[in-house]
Coordinates of C-alpha atoms in Angstrom, one line a residue:
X1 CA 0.0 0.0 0.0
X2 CA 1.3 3.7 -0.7
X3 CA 1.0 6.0 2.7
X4 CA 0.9 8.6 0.0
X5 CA -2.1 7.6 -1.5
X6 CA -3.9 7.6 2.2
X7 CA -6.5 10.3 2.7
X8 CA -6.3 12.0 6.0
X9 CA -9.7 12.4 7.2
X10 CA -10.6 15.2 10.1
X11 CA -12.0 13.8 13.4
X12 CA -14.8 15.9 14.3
X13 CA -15.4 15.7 18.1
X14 CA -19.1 17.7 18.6
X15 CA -18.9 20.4 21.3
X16 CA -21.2 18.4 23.7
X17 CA -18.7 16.1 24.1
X18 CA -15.8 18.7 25.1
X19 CA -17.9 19.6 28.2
X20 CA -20.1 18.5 30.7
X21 CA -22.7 19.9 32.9
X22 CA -24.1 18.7 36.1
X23 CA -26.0 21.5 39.1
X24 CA -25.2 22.2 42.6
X25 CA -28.3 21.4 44.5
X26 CA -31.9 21.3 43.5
X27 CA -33.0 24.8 42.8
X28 CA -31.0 24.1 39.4
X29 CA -28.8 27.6 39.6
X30 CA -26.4 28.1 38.7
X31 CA -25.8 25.4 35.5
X32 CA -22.2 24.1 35.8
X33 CA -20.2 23.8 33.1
X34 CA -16.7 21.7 33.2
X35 CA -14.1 20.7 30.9
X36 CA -15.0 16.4 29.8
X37 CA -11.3 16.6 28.1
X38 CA -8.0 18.4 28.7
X39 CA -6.9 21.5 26.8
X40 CA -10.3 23.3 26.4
X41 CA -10.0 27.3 25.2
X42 CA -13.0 28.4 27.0
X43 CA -13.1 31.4 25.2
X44 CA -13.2 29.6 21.9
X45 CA -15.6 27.0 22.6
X46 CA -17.8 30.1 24.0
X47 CA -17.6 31.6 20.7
X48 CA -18.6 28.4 19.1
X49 CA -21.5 27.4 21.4
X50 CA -22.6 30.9 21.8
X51 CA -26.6 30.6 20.9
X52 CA -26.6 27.5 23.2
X53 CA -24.7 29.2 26.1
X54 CA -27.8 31.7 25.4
X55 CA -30.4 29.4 25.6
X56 CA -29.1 27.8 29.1
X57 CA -28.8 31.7 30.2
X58 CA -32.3 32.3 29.5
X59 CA -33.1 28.7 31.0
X60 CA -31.3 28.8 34.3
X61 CA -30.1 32.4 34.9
X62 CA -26.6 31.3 35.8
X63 CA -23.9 29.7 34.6
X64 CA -20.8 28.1 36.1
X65 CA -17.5 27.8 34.2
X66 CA -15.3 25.7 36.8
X67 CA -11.7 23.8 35.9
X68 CA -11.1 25.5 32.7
X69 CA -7.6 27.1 34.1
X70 CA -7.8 30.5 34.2
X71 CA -5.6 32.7 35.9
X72 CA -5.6 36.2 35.0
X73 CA -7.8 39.2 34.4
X74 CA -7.4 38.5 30.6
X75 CA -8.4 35.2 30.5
X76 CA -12.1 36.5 32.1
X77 CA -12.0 39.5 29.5
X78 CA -11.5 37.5 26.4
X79 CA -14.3 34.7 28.1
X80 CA -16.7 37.7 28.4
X81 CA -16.3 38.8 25.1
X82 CA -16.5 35.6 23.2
X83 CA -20.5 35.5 25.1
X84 CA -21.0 39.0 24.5
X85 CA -18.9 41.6 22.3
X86 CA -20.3 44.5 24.1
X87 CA -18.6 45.4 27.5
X88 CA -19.9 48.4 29.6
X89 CA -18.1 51.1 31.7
X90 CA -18.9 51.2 35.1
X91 CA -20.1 54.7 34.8
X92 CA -23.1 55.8 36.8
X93 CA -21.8 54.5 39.9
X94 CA -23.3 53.0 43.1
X95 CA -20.5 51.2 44.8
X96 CA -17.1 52.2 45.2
X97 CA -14.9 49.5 42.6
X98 CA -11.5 49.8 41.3
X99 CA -10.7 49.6 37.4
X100 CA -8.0 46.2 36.8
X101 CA -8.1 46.2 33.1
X102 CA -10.1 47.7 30.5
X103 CA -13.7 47.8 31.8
X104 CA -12.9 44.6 34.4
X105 CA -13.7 46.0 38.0
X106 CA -12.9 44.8 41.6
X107 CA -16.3 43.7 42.8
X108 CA -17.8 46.0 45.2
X109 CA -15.2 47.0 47.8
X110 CA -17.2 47.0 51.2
X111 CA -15.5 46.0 54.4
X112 CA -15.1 42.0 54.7
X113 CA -17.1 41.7 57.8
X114 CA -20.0 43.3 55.5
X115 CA -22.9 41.1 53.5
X116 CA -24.3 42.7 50.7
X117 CA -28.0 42.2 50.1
X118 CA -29.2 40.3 46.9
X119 CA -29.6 42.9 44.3
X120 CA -29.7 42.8 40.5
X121 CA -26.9 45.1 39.1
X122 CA -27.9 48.8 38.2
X123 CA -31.5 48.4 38.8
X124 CA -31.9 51.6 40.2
X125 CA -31.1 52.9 36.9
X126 CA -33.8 53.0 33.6
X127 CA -30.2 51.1 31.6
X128 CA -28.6 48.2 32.9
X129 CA -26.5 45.4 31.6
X130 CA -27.9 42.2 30.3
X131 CA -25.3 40.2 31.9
X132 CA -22.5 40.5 34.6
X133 CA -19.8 38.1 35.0
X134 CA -17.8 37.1 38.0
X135 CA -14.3 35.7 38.4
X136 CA -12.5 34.5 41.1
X137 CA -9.0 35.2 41.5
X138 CA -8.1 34.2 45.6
X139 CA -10.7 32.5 47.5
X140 CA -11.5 33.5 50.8
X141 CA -10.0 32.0 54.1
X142 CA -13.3 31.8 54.8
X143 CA -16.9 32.9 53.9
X144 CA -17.2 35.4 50.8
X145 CA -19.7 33.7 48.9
X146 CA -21.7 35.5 46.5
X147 CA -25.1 34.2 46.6
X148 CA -27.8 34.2 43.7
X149 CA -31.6 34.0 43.8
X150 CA -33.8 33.4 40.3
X151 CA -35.8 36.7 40.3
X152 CA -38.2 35.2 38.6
X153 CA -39.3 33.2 41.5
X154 CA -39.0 36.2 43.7
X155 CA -41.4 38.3 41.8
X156 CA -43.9 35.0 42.3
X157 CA -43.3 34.9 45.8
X158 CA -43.6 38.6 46.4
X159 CA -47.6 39.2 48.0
X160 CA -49.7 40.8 45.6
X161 CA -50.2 44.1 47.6
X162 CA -47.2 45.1 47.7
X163 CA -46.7 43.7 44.4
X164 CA -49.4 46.2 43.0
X165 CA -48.1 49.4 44.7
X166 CA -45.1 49.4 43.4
X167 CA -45.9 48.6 39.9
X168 CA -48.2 51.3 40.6
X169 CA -46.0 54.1 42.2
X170 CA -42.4 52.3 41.2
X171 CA -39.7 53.4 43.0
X172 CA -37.7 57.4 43.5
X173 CA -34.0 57.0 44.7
X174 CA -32.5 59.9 46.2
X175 CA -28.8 60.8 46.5
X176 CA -26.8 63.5 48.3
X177 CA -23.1 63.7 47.1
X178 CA -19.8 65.3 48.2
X179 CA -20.6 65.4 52.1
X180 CA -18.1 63.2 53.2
X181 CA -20.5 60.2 54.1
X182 CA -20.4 58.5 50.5
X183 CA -19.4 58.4 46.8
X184 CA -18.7 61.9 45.6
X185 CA -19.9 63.4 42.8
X186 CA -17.1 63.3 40.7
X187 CA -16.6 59.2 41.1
X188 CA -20.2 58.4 40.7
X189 CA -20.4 59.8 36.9
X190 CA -16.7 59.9 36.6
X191 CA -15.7 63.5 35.3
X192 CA -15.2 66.8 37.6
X193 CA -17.4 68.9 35.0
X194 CA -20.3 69.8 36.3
X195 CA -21.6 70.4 32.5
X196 CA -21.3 66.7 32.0
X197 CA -23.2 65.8 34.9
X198 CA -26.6 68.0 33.8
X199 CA -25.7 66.3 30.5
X200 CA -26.0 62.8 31.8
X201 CA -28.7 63.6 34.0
X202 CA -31.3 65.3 31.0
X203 CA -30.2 62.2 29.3
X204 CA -31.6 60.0 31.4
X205 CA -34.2 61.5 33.2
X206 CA -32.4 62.4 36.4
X207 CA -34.0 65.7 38.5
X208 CA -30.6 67.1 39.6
X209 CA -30.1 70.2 42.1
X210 CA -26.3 71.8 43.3
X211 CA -26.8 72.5 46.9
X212 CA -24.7 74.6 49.7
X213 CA -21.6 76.0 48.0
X214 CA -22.3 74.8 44.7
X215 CA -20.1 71.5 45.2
X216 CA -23.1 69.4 46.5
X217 CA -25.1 67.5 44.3
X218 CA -28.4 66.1 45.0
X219 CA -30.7 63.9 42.4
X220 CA -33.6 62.1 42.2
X221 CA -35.1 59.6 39.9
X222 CA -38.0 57.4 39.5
X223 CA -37.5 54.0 38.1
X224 CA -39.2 50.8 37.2
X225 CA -40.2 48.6 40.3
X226 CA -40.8 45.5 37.7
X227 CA -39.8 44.8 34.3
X228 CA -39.9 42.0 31.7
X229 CA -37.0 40.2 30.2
X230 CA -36.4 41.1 26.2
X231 CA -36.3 38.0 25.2
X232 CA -37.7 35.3 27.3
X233 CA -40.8 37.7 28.4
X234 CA -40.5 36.9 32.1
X235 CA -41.8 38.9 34.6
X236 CA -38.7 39.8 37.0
X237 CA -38.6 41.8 40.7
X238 CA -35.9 44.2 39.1
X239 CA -35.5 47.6 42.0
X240 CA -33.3 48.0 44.6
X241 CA -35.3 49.8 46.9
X242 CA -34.3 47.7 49.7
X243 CA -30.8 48.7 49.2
X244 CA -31.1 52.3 48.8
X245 CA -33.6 52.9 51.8
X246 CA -32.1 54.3 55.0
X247 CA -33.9 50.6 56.8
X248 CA -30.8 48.8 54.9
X249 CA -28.4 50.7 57.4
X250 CA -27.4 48.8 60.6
X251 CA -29.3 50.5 63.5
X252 CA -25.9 52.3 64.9
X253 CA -25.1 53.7 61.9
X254 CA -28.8 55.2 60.9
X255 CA -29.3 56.6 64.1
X256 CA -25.8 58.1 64.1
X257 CA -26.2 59.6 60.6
X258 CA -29.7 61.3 61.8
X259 CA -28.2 62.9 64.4
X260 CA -25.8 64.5 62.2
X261 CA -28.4 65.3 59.4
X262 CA -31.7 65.7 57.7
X263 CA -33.8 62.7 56.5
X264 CA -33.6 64.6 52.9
X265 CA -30.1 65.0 53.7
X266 CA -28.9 61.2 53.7
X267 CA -26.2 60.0 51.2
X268 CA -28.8 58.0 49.9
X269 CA -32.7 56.5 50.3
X270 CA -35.7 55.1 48.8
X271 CA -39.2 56.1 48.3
X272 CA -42.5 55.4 46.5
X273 CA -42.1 57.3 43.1
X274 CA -44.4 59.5 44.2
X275 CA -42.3 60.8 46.9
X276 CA -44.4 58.5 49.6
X277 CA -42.7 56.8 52.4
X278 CA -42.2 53.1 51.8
X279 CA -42.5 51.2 55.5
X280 CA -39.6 49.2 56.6
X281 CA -41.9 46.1 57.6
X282 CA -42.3 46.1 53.8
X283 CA -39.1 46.3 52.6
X284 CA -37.4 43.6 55.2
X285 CA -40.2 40.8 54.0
X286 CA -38.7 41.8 50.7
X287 CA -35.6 41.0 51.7
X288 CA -36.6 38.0 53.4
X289 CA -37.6 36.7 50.2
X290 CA -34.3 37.3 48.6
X291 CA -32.4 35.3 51.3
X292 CA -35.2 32.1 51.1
X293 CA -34.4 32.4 47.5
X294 CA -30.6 32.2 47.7
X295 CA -28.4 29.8 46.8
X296 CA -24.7 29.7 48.0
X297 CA -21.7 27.8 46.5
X298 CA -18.0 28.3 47.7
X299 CA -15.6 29.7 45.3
X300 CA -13.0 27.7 43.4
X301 CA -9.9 29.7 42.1
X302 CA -10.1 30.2 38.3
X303 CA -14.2 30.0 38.7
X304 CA -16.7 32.4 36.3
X305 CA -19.7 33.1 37.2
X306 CA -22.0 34.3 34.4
X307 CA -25.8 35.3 35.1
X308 CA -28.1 37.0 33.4
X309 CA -28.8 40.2 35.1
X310 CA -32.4 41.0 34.6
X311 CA -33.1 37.0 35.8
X312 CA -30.9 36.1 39.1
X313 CA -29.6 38.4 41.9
X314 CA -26.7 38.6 43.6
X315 CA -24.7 39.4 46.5
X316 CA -21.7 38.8 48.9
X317 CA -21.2 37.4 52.3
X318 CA -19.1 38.6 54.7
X319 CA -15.9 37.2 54.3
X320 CA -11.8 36.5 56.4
X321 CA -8.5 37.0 54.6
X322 CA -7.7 38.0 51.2
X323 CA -10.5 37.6 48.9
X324 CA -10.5 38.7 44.8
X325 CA -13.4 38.6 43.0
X326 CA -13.4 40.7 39.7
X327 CA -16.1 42.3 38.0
X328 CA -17.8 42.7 34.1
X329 CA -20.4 43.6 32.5
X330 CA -21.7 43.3 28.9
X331 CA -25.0 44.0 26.7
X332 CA -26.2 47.3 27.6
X333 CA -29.9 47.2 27.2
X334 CA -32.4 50.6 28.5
X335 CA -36.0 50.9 28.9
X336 CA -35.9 53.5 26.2

């Protein structure tokens, strides 16, 4: 036989069989997704598989990438990318984060012995990203967990009069900037002109006032309580009320802040959008409903965690030691 005369024929392995998938506990989020063979490019069998990666998104809300042997901030930019081409600036700012590379963020840097509530990210805004990626860099000595909740299910479980007063009334945030007691001005919408500020603010429907000497800045905006998902048509609790209002401050802190100043006055809280008072009983069975709904899964180094935004919520326990979780967030998508 002549080797030359062989033909050499491709061997095709499908991309079902270069992964496989298995869940954490019942609730079925997030999906995880592991490597069945050695020497997997995530990034490139994201691109690849991207309208099924889509499909499972929309199905479960989360998604799990574990054991593909990722190290660096690069390797969760490209892995972001290949699922969505569109990556956002953290510009209209909530939290204070830190900038690593290109628009991949620290997570939100709070104290360690803080837990962050279950929220969905920039929905006290009328824009928001589609999805939000996490990656873990260091684990925890111990705790740090970010839990998730479906939204979906928390809408459902939500009791239908409170349900209908805030679709009816949605929701006004108000912030107070450059007193000293949170984010500045300047870091929340990242520029020192003033002129940019109105700017962004007519944009997007944002009542703005300069107060004192000219260098405070309060705003207020009303925003959806409630929304439905694009594409899968879902009804989602999407606000974050429960964050913003002055309730969400431990009791030392709140009662020292009002000492010191006006309820109008606070760095920031939450109201009916018709500038009505919404009761604290209300707002901690809300949040009651987030932590029934949440599901916890410790961190493996090298681990990304990809939701959908407007479908699960998400949040942080408290944590000990060093702890790096980074930050990124893709498909801007706005009510208008």
């Amino acid at each position: 036989m002549n080797i030359k005369s062989i033909k050499r024929k491709p061997i095709i392995v499908s991309s079902e069989k270069l992964i496989k998938t298995e869940f954490i506990n019942e609730q079925k989020l997030p999906l995880v997704i592991q490597p069945a063979v050695d020497g997997i490019d995530l990034a490139a069998w994201i691109a690849n598989n991207r309208q099924w990666l889509e499909t499972q998104l929309f199905q479960y809300g989360g998604i799990l990438f574990r054991n593909f042997n990722l190290i660096n901030p690069e390797d969760f930019q490209v892995c972001i990318q290949a699922i969505s081409s569109e990556l956002i600036e953290y510009s209209y700012r909530s939290t204070p984060r830190s900038q690593v590379s290109g628009k991949i963020y620290t997570s939100t840097e709070y104290p360690p012995a803080e837990s962050i509530p279950l929220h969905n990210e920039m929905a006290y805004s009328s824009s928001w990203p589609m999805k939000i990626g996490f990656f873990c860099v260091e684990v925890a000595e111990k705790g740090g967990e970010t839990p998730i909740a479906d939204s979906r299910k928390i809408w459902q479980r939500i009791p239908p009069k409170i349900k209908e007063e805030f679709i009816e009334k949605k929701v006004m945030y108000v912030r107070n900037y450059g007193q000293g007691l949170d984010l500045d001005w300047e870091t929340v919408f990242q520029t020192n002109q003033k002129s940019e500020v109105e700017n962004y603010c007519r944009n997007v429907g944002i009542e703005f006032a300069w107060l004192a000497d000219g260098n405070q800045l309060r705003t207020r905006q009303v925003c959806q309580a409630v929304a439905i998902h694009p594409q899968t048509g879902d009804m989602v609790w999407f606000n974050q009320a429960h964050l913003f209002h002055v309730s969400s401050l431990k009791t030392e802190v709140r009662e020292s802040l009002l000492a010191i100043v006006k309820t109008e006055d606070l760095p920031r809280n939450a109201y009916y959008g018709d500038g009505s008072e919404i009761a604290n009983s209300v707002l901690a069975e809300i949040n009651e409903i987030y932590w029934q709904e949440a599901v916890m899964f410790p961190w493996q180094a090298g681990d990304i965690l990809m939701l959908d935004n407007m479908l699960t919520a998400h949040g942080r326990q408290p944590f000990v030691g060093s702890r790096q979780v980074l930050v990124g967030m893709a498909e801007p998508y706005s009510l208008d």
